[in-house]
Coordinates of C-alpha atoms and ligand atoms in Angstrom, one line a residue:
M171 CA -8.5 -34.7 40.2
T172 CA -8.8 -31.3 38.4
T173 CA -6.1 -30.9 35.7
V174 CA -4.3 -27.7 34.8
R175 CA -6.3 -27.8 31.6
E176 CA -9.7 -28.1 33.2
A177 CA -9.0 -25.4 35.8
S178 CA -7.6 -23.1 33.1
L179 CA -10.6 -23.5 30.8
A180 CA -12.8 -22.8 33.8
V181 CA -10.9 -19.6 34.3
L182 CA -11.5 -18.6 30.6
R183 CA -15.1 -19.6 30.8
E184 CA -15.6 -17.5 33.9
H185 CA -14.3 -14.5 31.9
G186 CA -16.5 -15.1 28.9
I187 CA -13.6 -16.3 26.8
T188 CA -14.7 -19.3 24.8
T189 CA -13.2 -18.5 21.4
I190 CA -9.5 -19.3 21.1
F191 CA -7.6 -18.0 18.1
G192 CA -4.4 -19.8 17.2
N193 CA -2.0 -21.8 15.2
P194 CA -1.0 -25.0 17.0
G195 CA 2.2 -27.0 17.3
S196 CA 3.3 -30.0 19.3
T197 CA 3.7 -28.0 22.5
E198 CA 0.1 -26.7 22.3
L199 CA -1.9 -29.9 21.5
P200 CA -2.4 -31.1 25.1
M201 CA -4.2 -27.8 25.9
F202 CA -7.0 -28.9 23.6
R203 CA -7.3 -32.6 24.7
D204 CA -11.1 -33.3 25.1
F205 CA -11.8 -29.7 23.9
P206 CA -15.2 -28.8 25.5
D207 CA -18.2 -28.1 23.2
D208 CA -18.8 -24.6 24.5
F209 CA -15.4 -23.5 23.2
R210 CA -14.4 -22.9 19.6
Y211 CA -10.9 -22.9 18.1
A212 CA -10.5 -20.4 15.2
L213 CA -7.5 -21.5 13.2
A214 CA -5.3 -18.9 11.4
L215 CA -2.6 -20.0 9.0
Q216 CA 0.0 -17.6 10.3
E217 CA 0.5 -16.3 13.8
S218 CA 0.4 -12.6 13.0
V219 CA -3.1 -13.3 11.5
A220 CA -4.1 -15.2 14.6
V221 CA -3.1 -12.3 16.9
A222 CA -4.9 -9.6 14.8
M223 CA -8.0 -11.8 14.5
A224 CA -8.0 -12.0 18.3
D225 CA -7.5 -8.3 18.6
G226 CA -10.4 -7.5 16.2
F227 CA -12.6 -10.0 18.1
A228 CA -11.7 -8.5 21.4
Q229 CA -12.5 -4.9 20.2
A230 CA -15.8 -6.1 18.7
T231 CA -17.0 -8.0 21.8
G232 CA -15.5 -5.9 24.5
R233 CA -14.0 -9.0 26.2
P234 CA -10.4 -10.0 26.3
G235 CA -9.2 -11.9 23.2
L236 CA -7.2 -15.1 23.6
V237 CA -4.6 -16.4 21.2
N238 CA -2.6 -19.5 21.4
L239 CA 0.8 -19.5 19.7
H240 CA 3.5 -22.1 19.1
S241 CA 6.5 -21.5 21.3
A242 CA 9.2 -19.0 20.2
A243 CA 8.6 -19.4 16.5
G244 CA 4.9 -18.7 16.7
V245 CA 5.3 -15.8 19.2
G246 CA 8.0 -14.4 16.9
H247 CA 5.6 -14.4 13.9
G248 CA 2.9 -12.8 16.0
L249 CA 4.9 -10.0 17.7
G250 CA 4.3 -7.3 15.1
N251 CA 0.6 -7.5 15.8
V252 CA 1.2 -7.8 19.6
F253 CA 2.9 -4.4 19.2
T254 CA -0.2 -3.2 17.5
A255 CA -2.5 -4.6 20.1
F256 CA -0.4 -2.8 22.7
R257 CA -0.9 0.5 20.9
N258 CA -4.5 -0.3 20.3
R259 CA -4.9 -0.9 24.0
T260 CA -6.7 -4.2 23.3
P261 CA -7.0 -6.7 26.2
L262 CA -5.3 -9.7 24.6
V263 CA -4.0 -12.8 26.3
V264 CA -1.3 -14.7 24.5
V265 CA -0.9 -18.3 25.7
A266 CA 2.4 -19.5 24.3
G267 CA 3.5 -23.1 24.2
Q268 CA 6.8 -24.2 25.7
Q269 CA 8.8 -27.4 25.8
A270 CA 8.4 -29.9 28.7
R271 CA 9.8 -28.7 32.0
S272 CA 12.1 -31.8 32.2
L273 CA 13.8 -30.8 28.9
L274 CA 14.4 -27.1 29.8
V275 CA 17.8 -27.8 31.4
G276 CA 19.1 -28.0 27.8
E277 CA 17.9 -26.4 24.6
P278 CA 15.2 -28.8 23.2
F279 CA 13.8 -28.5 19.7
L280 CA 11.2 -25.7 19.3
F281 CA 11.6 -24.4 22.8
A282 CA 11.4 -20.8 23.9
E283 CA 14.5 -19.2 25.5
R284 CA 13.5 -16.7 28.2
P285 CA 9.8 -16.8 27.0
A286 CA 8.6 -14.2 29.5
E287 CA 11.0 -11.6 28.1
F288 CA 10.2 -12.2 24.4
G289 CA 7.1 -10.0 24.2
E290 CA 8.7 -7.1 26.1
P291 CA 8.2 -4.2 26.0
Y292 CA 4.8 -4.7 24.3
V293 CA 3.2 -6.9 27.0
K294 CA 1.9 -5.5 30.3
F295 CA 2.5 -8.8 32.1
S296 CA 4.4 -11.9 31.1
R297 CA 5.2 -15.1 33.0
E298 CA 6.1 -18.7 32.8
P299 CA 4.5 -20.0 36.0
A300 CA 7.0 -21.5 38.5
R301 CA 4.9 -24.6 38.9
A302 CA 2.4 -26.4 36.7
A303 CA -0.2 -25.9 39.4
D304 CA 0.1 -22.1 39.1
V305 CA -0.9 -22.0 35.5
P306 CA -4.7 -21.4 36.1
A307 CA -4.1 -18.6 38.6
T308 CA -1.5 -17.0 36.4
L309 CA -4.0 -17.0 33.6
A310 CA -6.6 -15.4 35.8
R311 CA -4.1 -12.7 36.8
A312 CA -3.0 -12.2 33.2
I313 CA -6.7 -11.7 32.2
H314 CA -7.2 -9.1 34.9
V315 CA -4.0 -7.2 33.9
A316 CA -5.0 -7.2 30.2
S317 CA -8.4 -5.9 30.9
T318 CA -7.5 -3.2 33.4
P319 CA -7.0 0.3 31.9
P320 CA -4.8 1.0 30.1
C321 CA -5.7 -2.4 28.5
G322 CA -3.1 -4.3 26.5
P323 CA -1.6 -7.7 25.7
V324 CA -0.2 -10.1 28.3
L325 CA 1.7 -13.4 27.8
V326 CA 1.6 -16.7 29.7
S327 CA 4.1 -19.4 28.6
V328 CA 3.0 -22.9 29.5
P329 CA 5.2 -26.0 29.3
V330 CA 3.5 -28.7 27.3
D331 CA 3.6 -31.2 30.2
D332 CA 1.7 -28.8 32.5
W333 CA -1.8 -29.3 31.0
D334 CA -2.3 -32.8 32.3
R335 CA -0.9 -32.1 35.8
P336 CA -3.1 -31.6 38.9
A337 CA -4.2 -28.1 39.8
G338 CA -6.6 -26.6 42.3
D339 CA -9.7 -24.7 41.1
V340 CA -9.3 -20.9 40.9
S341 CA -12.1 -19.1 42.6
A342 CA -14.0 -16.5 40.7
H343 CA -12.6 -13.0 41.2
R344 CA -13.8 -9.8 39.6
V345 CA -11.6 -6.8 39.1
V346 CA -13.4 -3.5 38.4
G347 CA -10.7 -1.4 36.8
S348 CA -12.3 1.8 35.7
V349 CA -10.5 4.9 36.8
A350 CA -12.3 8.1 38.0
G351 CA -10.0 11.1 37.9
D352 CA -9.4 13.4 40.9
P353 CA -12.7 15.3 41.4
D354 CA -11.0 18.6 42.5
A355 CA -8.7 18.6 39.4
L356 CA -11.7 17.9 37.1
A357 CA -13.7 20.6 38.8
H358 CA -10.9 23.0 38.1
V359 CA -10.8 22.0 34.5
A360 CA -14.6 22.5 34.3
D361 CA -14.2 26.0 35.5
R362 CA -11.4 26.7 33.0
L363 CA -13.5 25.3 30.2
A364 CA -16.4 27.6 31.1
A365 CA -14.1 30.6 31.2
A366 CA -12.4 29.8 27.8
S367 CA -13.2 32.0 24.9
A368 CA -12.5 29.5 22.0
P369 CA -12.1 26.0 23.3
A370 CA -11.2 23.0 21.2
F371 CA -11.4 19.3 21.8
V372 CA -9.0 16.7 20.4
V373 CA -10.6 13.3 20.5
G374 CA -8.7 10.0 20.4
G375 CA -9.3 6.3 20.5
E376 CA -10.1 6.1 24.2
V377 CA -13.4 8.0 23.6
D378 CA -15.0 5.2 21.7
R379 CA -13.2 2.5 23.6
D380 CA -14.6 3.9 26.9
G381 CA -18.2 4.3 25.6
A382 CA -17.9 8.1 25.9
F383 CA -18.9 9.0 22.3
D384 CA -22.3 10.6 23.1
D385 CA -21.0 12.3 26.3
V386 CA -18.3 14.0 24.3
V387 CA -20.9 15.2 21.7
A388 CA -22.9 16.6 24.6
L389 CA -19.9 18.3 26.1
A390 CA -18.8 19.8 22.8
E391 CA -22.3 21.1 22.1
R392 CA -22.6 22.6 25.5
H393 CA -19.4 24.5 25.0
A394 CA -19.6 25.2 21.3
A395 CA -16.2 23.7 21.1
R396 CA -14.4 22.9 17.8
V397 CA -13.6 19.2 17.8
Y398 CA -10.6 17.7 16.0
A399 CA -9.8 14.0 15.5
A400 CA -6.5 13.2 17.2
P401 CA -3.5 12.4 14.9
M402 CA -3.7 8.8 13.7
S403 CA -6.7 8.1 15.9
P404 CA -7.6 4.4 15.7
R405 CA -11.3 4.9 16.3
C406 CA -14.0 7.4 15.4
G407 CA -14.5 9.6 18.5
F408 CA -16.9 12.2 17.2
P409 CA -19.5 12.4 14.3
E410 CA -17.5 13.6 11.3
R411 CA -20.5 15.4 9.8
H412 CA -21.3 17.3 13.0
R413 CA -21.4 21.1 12.7
L414 CA -18.6 21.3 15.3
F415 CA -16.2 18.8 13.7
G416 CA -13.0 20.5 12.5
G417 CA -11.2 17.7 10.7
F418 CA -8.3 15.4 11.4
L419 CA -5.1 16.7 12.9
P420 CA -2.0 15.6 11.0
A421 CA 0.8 13.7 12.8
A422 CA 3.3 16.6 12.6
H423 CA 4.1 19.6 14.8
D424 CA 3.5 22.4 12.2
G425 CA 0.0 21.2 11.1
I426 CA -1.2 20.7 14.7
R427 CA 0.0 24.2 15.7
A428 CA -1.7 25.7 12.7
A429 CA -5.0 24.1 13.6
L430 CA -4.8 24.8 17.4
R431 CA -3.6 28.4 17.0
E432 CA -7.1 30.0 17.2
H433 CA -7.9 28.2 20.5
D434 CA -7.1 29.4 24.0
L435 CA -7.9 26.0 25.6
V436 CA -7.4 22.6 24.1
L437 CA -8.9 19.6 25.8
V438 CA -7.4 16.3 24.6
L439 CA -9.7 13.5 25.3
G440 CA -8.3 10.0 25.3
A441 CA -5.3 10.5 23.0
P442 CA -1.6 10.8 23.4
V443 CA -0.1 14.3 22.9
F444 CA 0.9 13.7 20.1
P445 CA 2.0 10.6 18.1
F446 CA 4.1 12.4 15.5
H447 CA 5.0 10.7 12.2
T448 CA 7.2 13.3 10.6
E449 CA 9.3 16.0 12.1
G450 CA 7.7 18.9 10.3
A451 CA 8.9 22.5 10.7
V452 CA 8.8 23.1 14.4
E453 CA 8.3 26.6 15.8
G454 CA 9.1 26.4 19.5
D455 CA 9.3 23.3 21.6
T456 CA 5.8 21.8 21.2
A457 CA 3.0 21.4 18.8
V458 CA 0.8 23.5 21.2
P459 CA 0.9 27.3 20.3
E460 CA 2.1 29.7 23.0
G461 CA -0.9 31.1 24.9
T462 CA -2.9 27.9 24.5
T463 CA -3.6 26.0 27.6
L464 CA -3.6 22.2 27.2
V465 CA -5.5 19.8 29.4
Q466 CA -5.5 16.0 28.7
L467 CA -7.8 13.3 30.1
T468 CA -6.5 9.8 29.6
D469 CA -6.6 6.5 31.3
D470 CA -3.0 5.9 30.5
P471 CA -0.5 7.1 33.1
A472 CA 2.4 6.6 30.6
H473 CA 0.7 8.9 28.0
A474 CA 0.0 11.4 30.7
A475 CA 3.7 11.4 31.7
W476 CA 5.1 12.2 28.3
T477 CA 2.8 15.0 27.5
P478 CA 5.2 18.0 27.4
I479 CA 2.9 20.8 28.6
G480 CA -0.2 21.7 30.5
T481 CA -2.2 19.5 32.9
S482 CA -2.9 15.8 32.4
I483 CA -5.5 14.0 34.5
V484 CA -5.4 10.2 34.7
T485 CA -9.1 9.2 34.3
G486 CA -11.4 7.1 32.3
V487 CA -12.7 9.5 29.6
R488 CA -16.3 8.7 30.4
H489 CA -15.9 9.5 34.1
G490 CA -13.9 12.6 33.2
V491 CA -16.4 13.9 30.7
H492 CA -19.3 13.3 33.1
A493 CA -17.5 15.4 35.7
L494 CA -17.0 18.2 33.2
L495 CA -20.7 18.0 32.1
A496 CA -21.5 18.8 35.8
G497 CA -19.4 22.0 35.7
P498 CA -20.6 25.6 35.3
P499 CA -22.3 26.5 32.0
P500 CA -20.2 28.7 29.6
P501 CA -21.3 32.2 28.5
E502 CA -22.9 32.5 25.1
R503 CA -20.2 31.7 22.6
P504 CA -20.3 32.0 18.8
L505 CA -20.2 28.7 17.0
P506 CA -16.9 28.1 15.2
A507 CA -17.2 28.5 11.4
P508 CA -18.4 25.3 9.8
C509 CA -15.9 23.3 7.7
P510 CA -16.5 23.6 4.0
D511 CA -18.7 20.9 2.5
I512 CA -16.8 18.2 0.5
E513 CA -17.9 18.2 -3.1
R514 CA -19.1 15.0 -4.6
V515 CA -16.9 13.6 -7.4
E516 CA -18.1 12.5 -10.8
A517 CA -17.2 9.2 -12.5
E518 CA -14.7 9.8 -15.3
D519 CA -14.0 7.5 -18.2
E520 CA -10.3 7.1 -17.5
G521 CA -10.7 4.8 -14.6
I522 CA -11.6 4.6 -10.9
T523 CA -10.2 7.2 -8.5
E524 CA -9.8 6.6 -4.8
E525 CA -12.3 9.4 -4.2
L526 CA -14.9 7.8 -6.4
L527 CA -14.3 4.4 -4.7
L528 CA -14.8 5.9 -1.2
Q529 CA -17.8 8.0 -2.1
T530 CA -19.5 4.9 -3.7
L531 CA -18.7 2.9 -0.6
A532 CA -20.1 5.6 1.6
D533 CA -23.3 5.6 -0.5
L534 CA -23.8 1.9 -0.5
R535 CA -22.6 0.6 2.8
P536 CA -25.2 -0.3 5.4
A537 CA -25.5 2.4 8.1
D538 CA -24.6 -0.1 10.8
S539 CA -21.6 -1.6 9.1
V540 CA -18.2 -1.4 10.5
V541 CA -15.1 -0.3 8.5
V542 CA -11.6 -1.6 9.3
E543 CA -9.1 0.4 7.4
E544 CA -5.5 -0.3 6.4
A545 CA -4.8 1.6 3.3
P546 CA -2.2 4.3 4.1
A547 CA -2.3 6.6 1.1
T548 CA -6.2 6.3 1.0
R549 CA -6.6 7.9 4.4
G550 CA -6.9 11.5 3.1
P551 CA -9.6 10.7 0.5
M552 CA -11.3 8.5 3.1
H553 CA -11.5 11.4 5.5
D554 CA -13.1 13.5 2.8
H555 CA -15.5 11.0 1.2
L556 CA -16.2 8.2 3.7
P557 CA -17.4 9.9 6.9
F558 CA -18.2 8.1 10.2
D559 CA -20.9 9.2 12.5
R560 CA -21.4 6.5 15.1
P561 CA -19.6 4.8 17.9
A562 CA -17.8 1.5 17.1
S563 CA -18.0 2.3 13.3
F564 CA -14.4 2.8 12.4
F565 CA -11.2 0.9 13.3
T566 CA -7.6 1.1 12.3
C567 CA -4.4 0.2 13.9
A568 CA -2.9 2.7 16.3
S569 CA 0.6 1.5 15.7
G570 CA 1.2 2.0 12.0
G571 CA 2.3 -1.6 11.7
L572 CA 0.8 -3.1 8.6
G573 CA -0.7 -6.6 8.6
H574 CA -3.4 -5.9 11.2
G575 CA -6.4 -4.6 9.3
L576 CA -7.5 -7.6 7.2
P577 CA -7.2 -10.3 9.9
A578 CA -8.6 -7.8 12.5
A579 CA -11.6 -7.4 10.2
V580 CA -12.2 -11.2 10.2
G581 CA -12.1 -11.2 14.0
M582 CA -14.5 -8.4 14.2
A583 CA -16.9 -10.1 11.8
M584 CA -16.7 -13.1 14.1
G585 CA -17.5 -10.9 17.1
R586 CA -20.4 -8.9 15.8
Y587 CA -23.4 -9.4 13.6
E588 CA -23.3 -6.3 11.4
R589 CA -21.4 -6.2 8.2
V590 CA -17.7 -5.6 8.4
V591 CA -15.9 -3.9 5.5
A592 CA -12.1 -4.2 5.3
L593 CA -10.7 -1.3 3.3
V594 CA -7.1 -2.4 2.6
G595 CA -4.3 -1.4 0.4
D596 CA -2.9 -3.9 -2.0
G597 CA 0.4 -3.8 -0.1
S598 CA -1.3 -4.0 3.3
A599 CA -3.5 -7.0 2.3
M600 CA -0.4 -9.1 1.5
Y601 CA 1.0 -9.0 5.1
G602 CA -1.9 -11.2 6.2
I603 CA -3.5 -12.5 3.1
Q604 CA -4.1 -15.9 4.8
A605 CA -6.8 -14.1 6.8
L606 CA -9.1 -14.8 3.8
W607 CA -8.9 -18.5 4.4
S608 CA -10.0 -18.0 8.0
A609 CA -12.8 -15.7 6.7
A610 CA -14.0 -18.5 4.4
Q611 CA -13.8 -21.1 7.1
Q612 CA -15.7 -18.9 9.5
G613 CA -18.2 -17.9 6.9
V614 CA -18.3 -14.3 8.1
P615 CA -20.2 -11.4 6.4
L616 CA -17.0 -9.5 5.4
T617 CA -16.6 -7.3 2.3
V618 CA -12.9 -6.9 1.5
V619 CA -12.3 -3.8 -0.7
V620 CA -8.7 -3.8 -2.0
V621 CA -7.4 -0.4 -3.1
H622 CA -5.2 -1.8 -5.9
N623 CA -2.8 0.9 -7.0
A624 CA 0.0 -1.6 -7.6
R625 CA 2.3 0.4 -5.3
Y626 CA 3.3 1.2 -1.8
R627 CA 2.1 4.6 -2.6
A628 CA 2.5 6.0 0.9
L629 CA 6.2 5.3 0.5
D630 CA 6.3 7.1 -2.8
Q631 CA 4.8 10.1 -1.0
F632 CA 7.4 9.7 1.8
A633 CA 10.2 9.5 -0.8
E634 CA 9.0 12.9 -2.0
H635 CA 9.0 14.2 1.5
F636 CA 12.7 13.1 1.9
G637 CA 13.6 14.5 -1.5
I638 CA 14.2 11.0 -3.0
S639 CA 13.4 11.0 -6.7
K640 CA 13.7 7.2 -7.3
P641 CA 12.5 5.2 -4.3
V642 CA 13.3 1.5 -4.3
G643 CA 10.9 -1.3 -3.3
T644 CA 7.7 0.5 -3.8
A645 CA 6.3 -1.1 -7.0
L646 CA 3.9 -4.1 -6.6
P647 CA 3.2 -5.4 -10.1
G648 CA 1.5 -8.7 -10.8
L649 CA -0.8 -9.1 -7.8
D650 CA -4.2 -10.8 -8.6
F651 CA -6.5 -10.6 -5.6
V652 CA -9.3 -12.5 -7.2
A653 CA -6.9 -15.4 -7.7
L654 CA -5.5 -15.0 -4.2
A655 CA -9.0 -15.1 -2.8
A656 CA -10.1 -18.0 -5.0
G657 CA -7.2 -20.1 -3.8
Q658 CA -8.5 -19.7 -0.2
G659 CA -12.2 -20.3 -0.9
V660 CA -13.3 -16.7 -1.1
P661 CA -15.2 -15.4 -4.2
G662 CA -13.8 -12.2 -5.7
V663 CA -14.4 -9.7 -8.5
R664 CA -12.0 -7.4 -10.2
V665 CA -13.3 -3.9 -11.0
E666 CA -11.6 -1.6 -13.4
R667 CA -14.3 0.6 -14.9
P668 CA -16.3 3.2 -13.0
G669 CA -19.5 1.7 -14.2
E670 CA -18.7 -1.7 -12.6
L671 CA -18.0 -0.3 -9.2
A672 CA -21.5 0.2 -7.7
P673 CA -22.9 -3.1 -8.9
A674 CA -19.9 -5.0 -7.6
L675 CA -20.0 -3.3 -4.2
T676 CA -23.7 -3.7 -3.9
E677 CA -23.5 -7.4 -4.5
A678 CA -20.5 -7.9 -2.2
L679 CA -22.2 -5.9 0.6
R680 CA -25.2 -8.3 0.4
S681 CA -23.3 -11.5 0.4
P682 CA -23.7 -13.6 3.6
G683 CA -20.1 -14.7 3.4
P684 CA -16.8 -13.0 2.6
V685 CA -16.2 -11.4 -0.8
V686 CA -13.1 -9.7 -2.2
V687 CA -13.6 -6.6 -4.5
D688 CA -10.3 -5.9 -6.2
V689 CA -10.6 -2.3 -7.2
I690 CA -8.0 -1.1 -9.7
V691 CA -7.5 2.6 -9.0
R692 CA -5.6 5.0 -11.1
Ligands
LIG71 C1 4.9 -4.0 9.1 C2 5.2 -2.8 8.3 N1 6.1 -2.9 7.3 C3 6.3 -1.8 6.5 C4 5.7 -0.6 6.7 C5 6.0 0.6 5.9 N2 4.9 1.0 5.1 C6 4.1 2.1 5.4 S1 2.9 2.5 4.3 C7 3.4 1.2 3.3 C8 2.7 1.0 2.0 C9 1.4 0.2 2.1 O1 1.0 -0.1 0.9 P1 -0.5 -0.2 0.5 O2 -1.3 -1.0 1.5 O3 -0.6 -0.7 -0.9 O4 -1.1 1.3 0.6 P2 -0.7 2.6 -0.2 O5 0.5 3.1 0.3 O6 -0.6 2.1 -1.6 O7 -1.9 3.4 0.0 C10 4.5 0.5 3.9 C11 5.1 -0.6 3.2 C12 4.8 -0.6 7.8 N3 4.2 0.5 8.2 N4 4.6 -1.7 8.6
LIG72 MG1 -1.0 0.3 -2.6

C-alpha cells in the first residue's frame, strides 16, 4: 500500500523539492514519519522566519519553496511573509497542518477554522482536499499553480490523520507555463520603439526573475534608451553603472513624472505601473506625463489590468524583449546625458556614516556575492554607494513588509554557494532575529550587516513628511546585536569607529559561517 505521505513525498521529489522549511506541531509530525534521507528539514524558530527562508531558497534555486506550518497558529504567524512572497511572485507551497478529520465536526484544540480561506487574498490557490487520498494530487496541482506565471504562494491544508492513509501514486506531469505575448502587438511596439525620439525603459523585478537581464541591456543599447529602475523594484534589472542607467524612480507621482517628462515613449518591463508609497503632488491623473506613450510588458494580467494608460501586453519579459530585438533598427539617436558620478566619501572621526558603510561594503564584497537588503532609510545611500551590475545580485522584498530580509538571506545562502550579505536595519532585523539561529544550524556563508541607528529612521522621515514633529514609537535604544547573535550561536562584532569597519567586514566576508557585524552609524 502507498500512503498519502509516500505519494506526497514522491510528488515533491518529482519537482526537485527536497528541502522542507518549517516549524512543527502535533498536527504535522506524521508527515515526517520515516523521513527519507534525500530530504532535509530546515527548522525555523518562528513561522514568519520559516516562510521567508523558503522564499529566499526558492528565489535562489529557481524551484518552488516548501514550508510546513502548524495549523491556524503557525499560518497566522507566517502570513506577513506569505503576503511578501505574493508580491515577490515567489513560487511557494505552504503545507499547513490540520486536526484529524473525525474531530472537525467540533472545534478541536489547535485546529484551523476554514483553513483554505485563511491565506486569502495572498495565495493563488488554497485547498483542504475533500479526501485523504486526494492530498498528493492536490499538492501536485498546487505546485503547478505556484510555479506558473505570475508565480506566487499556494496553500494546502492537510488533516493529521491523512498522512498514513492509502493513496494512489500521482503520475509525473510537467506544466510549461511561460507566456509569449501576442506577436502582432509586440511587432507594433517594436515599430513604435524604432520611431520614438527619446525612449526610456523602466525595469522591474520580472526582468531578473525571467532571466532577461542581458536581453534588456541589448535592447537598451540598440535603442540608446535611458533606463530607470522601477519604483521599489525587488531585484536588479539593469547594470547600475551602465552608461544608460538613469537611476531609481521614486514611488510617488511627482517624482516619476519629472523623470519621464523628457521621453516620448516609456517601455515598462516587468513592473507594475506604479506601486506608489506616498501621494505626492499630482499634476493630472497619472504619473505619466501628457504626450508620453506608455507600453508595459508583464507576465501578470492583474498588473496589466490596473495600469491606467497606454498599452499593456501580457508576456514573459524575455519572450517580449526577444520579439522587440527582432524589430526594425532605430535611426541614429544621441545617447542620453550620463548621470553624474557619485563622489567617494572620506572617513571622518565623528563616527561611521551610512555612506561610508555602503562604500566600504561595495569595495570589499566579492563580485559574485548576493545582497539581500531590508534597511529602509539606507536605500538612498545604498543606491549611490553600493551599485549592482549583475543578474541575481540584489534582492529585497516587493511588499514593504518588514521581517523578510534576514530570514530570506539565510534561505538564499542555503540555496546558492556564493556569499550572501544581509544588509538589515536594526529595526528590521528584530522582526525575524531567530533567523540567526537557523543560519548557525545550517552553517551558511552569510554576512549580516546591521545598520544600527537605534531608530526606525524611515518613520522619523515619514513623520516629517506628515508634518509630525514628535513621532511616537520610533526610538530603539538598548539593542545589542552581538549579544543577540551570541545567544543563537553566531559570532558577532560591534563596530563604532571608521577605522574598525574595513577589517571587521573583511573578516566577516571571509568566514565560512554566519557572522553579524553590528555597525553603529551616526
Ligand atoms: C511588518 C511591518 N511593520 C512595520 C512597518 C513600518 N516600518 C516601515 S520602515 C520601518 C522602520 C524600520 O527600521 P530599521 O530597519 O531600523 O530601518 P531604518 O528606518 O532605521 O532605516 C517601519 C517600522 C513595516 N513596513 N512592516
Ligand atoms: Mg534603524
